[in-house]
Coordinates of C-alpha atoms in Angstrom, one line a residue:
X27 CA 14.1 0.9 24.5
X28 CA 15.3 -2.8 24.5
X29 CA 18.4 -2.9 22.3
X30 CA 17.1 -5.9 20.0
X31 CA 14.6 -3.5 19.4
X32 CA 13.3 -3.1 15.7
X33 CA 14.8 0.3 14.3
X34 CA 12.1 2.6 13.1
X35 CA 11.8 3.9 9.3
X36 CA 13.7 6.9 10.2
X37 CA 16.4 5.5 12.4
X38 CA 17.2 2.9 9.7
X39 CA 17.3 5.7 6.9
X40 CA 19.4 7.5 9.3
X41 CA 21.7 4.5 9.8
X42 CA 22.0 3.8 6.1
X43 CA 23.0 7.5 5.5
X44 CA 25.4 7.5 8.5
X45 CA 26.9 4.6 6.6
X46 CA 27.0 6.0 3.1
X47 CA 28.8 8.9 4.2
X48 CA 31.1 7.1 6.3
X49 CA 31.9 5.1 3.5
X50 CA 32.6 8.3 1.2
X51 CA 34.9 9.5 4.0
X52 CA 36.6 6.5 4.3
X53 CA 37.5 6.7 0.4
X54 CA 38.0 10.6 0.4
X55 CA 40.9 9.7 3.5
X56 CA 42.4 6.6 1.5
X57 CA 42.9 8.9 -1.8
X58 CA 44.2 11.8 1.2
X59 CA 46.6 8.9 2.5
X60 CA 48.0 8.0 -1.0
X61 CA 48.7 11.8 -1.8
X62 CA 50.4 12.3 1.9
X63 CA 52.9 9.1 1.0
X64 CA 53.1 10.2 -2.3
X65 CA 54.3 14.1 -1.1
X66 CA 57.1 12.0 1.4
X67 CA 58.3 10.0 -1.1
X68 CA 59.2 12.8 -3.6
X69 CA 60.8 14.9 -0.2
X70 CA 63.1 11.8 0.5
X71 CA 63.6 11.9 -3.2
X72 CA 64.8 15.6 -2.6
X73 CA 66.4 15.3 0.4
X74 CA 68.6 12.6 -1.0
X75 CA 69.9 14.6 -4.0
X76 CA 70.3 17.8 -2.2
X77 CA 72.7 15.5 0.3
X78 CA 74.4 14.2 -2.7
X79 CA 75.0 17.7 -4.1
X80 CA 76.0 19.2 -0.7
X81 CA 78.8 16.9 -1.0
X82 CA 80.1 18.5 -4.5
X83 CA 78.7 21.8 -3.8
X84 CA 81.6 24.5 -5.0
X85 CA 80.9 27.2 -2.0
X86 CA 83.3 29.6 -4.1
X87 CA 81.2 30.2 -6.8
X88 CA 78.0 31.8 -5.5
X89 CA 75.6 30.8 -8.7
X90 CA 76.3 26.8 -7.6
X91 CA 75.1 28.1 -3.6
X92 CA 72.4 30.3 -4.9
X93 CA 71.3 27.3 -7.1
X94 CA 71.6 25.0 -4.0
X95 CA 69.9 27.0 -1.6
X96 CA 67.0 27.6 -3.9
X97 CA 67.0 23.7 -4.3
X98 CA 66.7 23.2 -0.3
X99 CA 64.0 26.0 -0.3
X100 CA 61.9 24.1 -2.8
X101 CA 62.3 21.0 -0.2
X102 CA 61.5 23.2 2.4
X103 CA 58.2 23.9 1.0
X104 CA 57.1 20.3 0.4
X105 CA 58.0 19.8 3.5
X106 CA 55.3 22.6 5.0
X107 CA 52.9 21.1 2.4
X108 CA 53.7 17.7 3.7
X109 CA 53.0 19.1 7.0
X110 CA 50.1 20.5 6.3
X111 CA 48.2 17.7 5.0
X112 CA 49.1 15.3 7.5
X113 CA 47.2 17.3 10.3
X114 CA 44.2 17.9 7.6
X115 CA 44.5 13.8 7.0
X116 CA 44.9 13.1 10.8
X117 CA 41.5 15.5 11.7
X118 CA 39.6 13.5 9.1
X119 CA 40.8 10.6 10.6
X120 CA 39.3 11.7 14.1
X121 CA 36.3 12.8 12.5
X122 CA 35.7 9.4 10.7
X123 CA 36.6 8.0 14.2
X124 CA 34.0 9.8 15.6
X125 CA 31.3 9.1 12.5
X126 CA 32.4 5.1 13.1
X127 CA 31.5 5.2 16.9
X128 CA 28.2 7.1 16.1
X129 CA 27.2 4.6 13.9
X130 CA 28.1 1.3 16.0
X131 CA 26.3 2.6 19.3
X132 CA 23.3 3.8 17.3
X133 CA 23.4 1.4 14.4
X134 CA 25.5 -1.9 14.8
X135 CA 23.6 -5.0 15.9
X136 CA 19.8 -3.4 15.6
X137 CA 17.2 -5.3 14.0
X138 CA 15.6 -3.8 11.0
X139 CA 12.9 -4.8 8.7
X140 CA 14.4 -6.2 5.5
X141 CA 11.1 -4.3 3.2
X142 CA 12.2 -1.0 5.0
X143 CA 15.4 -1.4 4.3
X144 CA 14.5 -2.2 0.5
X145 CA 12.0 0.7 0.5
X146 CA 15.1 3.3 1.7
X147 CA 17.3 1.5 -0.9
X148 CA 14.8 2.1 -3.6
X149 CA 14.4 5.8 -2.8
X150 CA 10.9 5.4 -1.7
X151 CA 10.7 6.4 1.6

């Protein structure tokens, strides 16, 4: 088919979906991104008072080293967590990736019918 083409009823529903959920996906990643920055602020946060307390750290008295290791442990973990939800942040950001190039070979720059388009809009076909 020519690519200026008028899009069929069903290839422009599909379209609109295609860009409904890409939009959600989009949002559901920004509110991922914010948490991710949010997690790496509070382990610099950590990781520069557990420098700070290295620096006083009494190692003779073992309740002030247990108290610091569990401290560094604790970091350790957000870091994992950190970890974590980067690579689930990065896969959704392939995945959108791939959602955005589905759309703008199938979708971008066709020609639809403006009343089909309303029709979809308004749920009725």
């Amino acid at each position: 088919k020519p690519k200026d083409a008028i899009m069929s009823q069903a290839q422009l529903r599909e379209c609109v979906s295609k860009k409904e959920v890409l939009g959600q996906r989009n949002e559901g990643a920004l509110k991922a991104k914010a948490d991710i920055v949010a997690a790496k602020a509070e382990i610099d946060r950590t990781g520069a008072e557990n420098a700070a307390a290295q620096t006083t750290l009494d190692r003779t008295k073992k309740d002030d080293v247990d108290a610091f290791n569990v401290k560094v442990l604790a970091r350790n973990a957000l870091v994992e967590d950190y970890q974590a939800k980067a690579a689930t942040f990065n896969k959704e950001v392939e995945d959108i990736q791939t959602l955005q190039d589905s759309y703008s070979a199938s979708c971008s720059n066709r020609r639809y019918d403006d009343g089909d388009l309303a029709d979809i809009q308004r749920g009725k076909k």
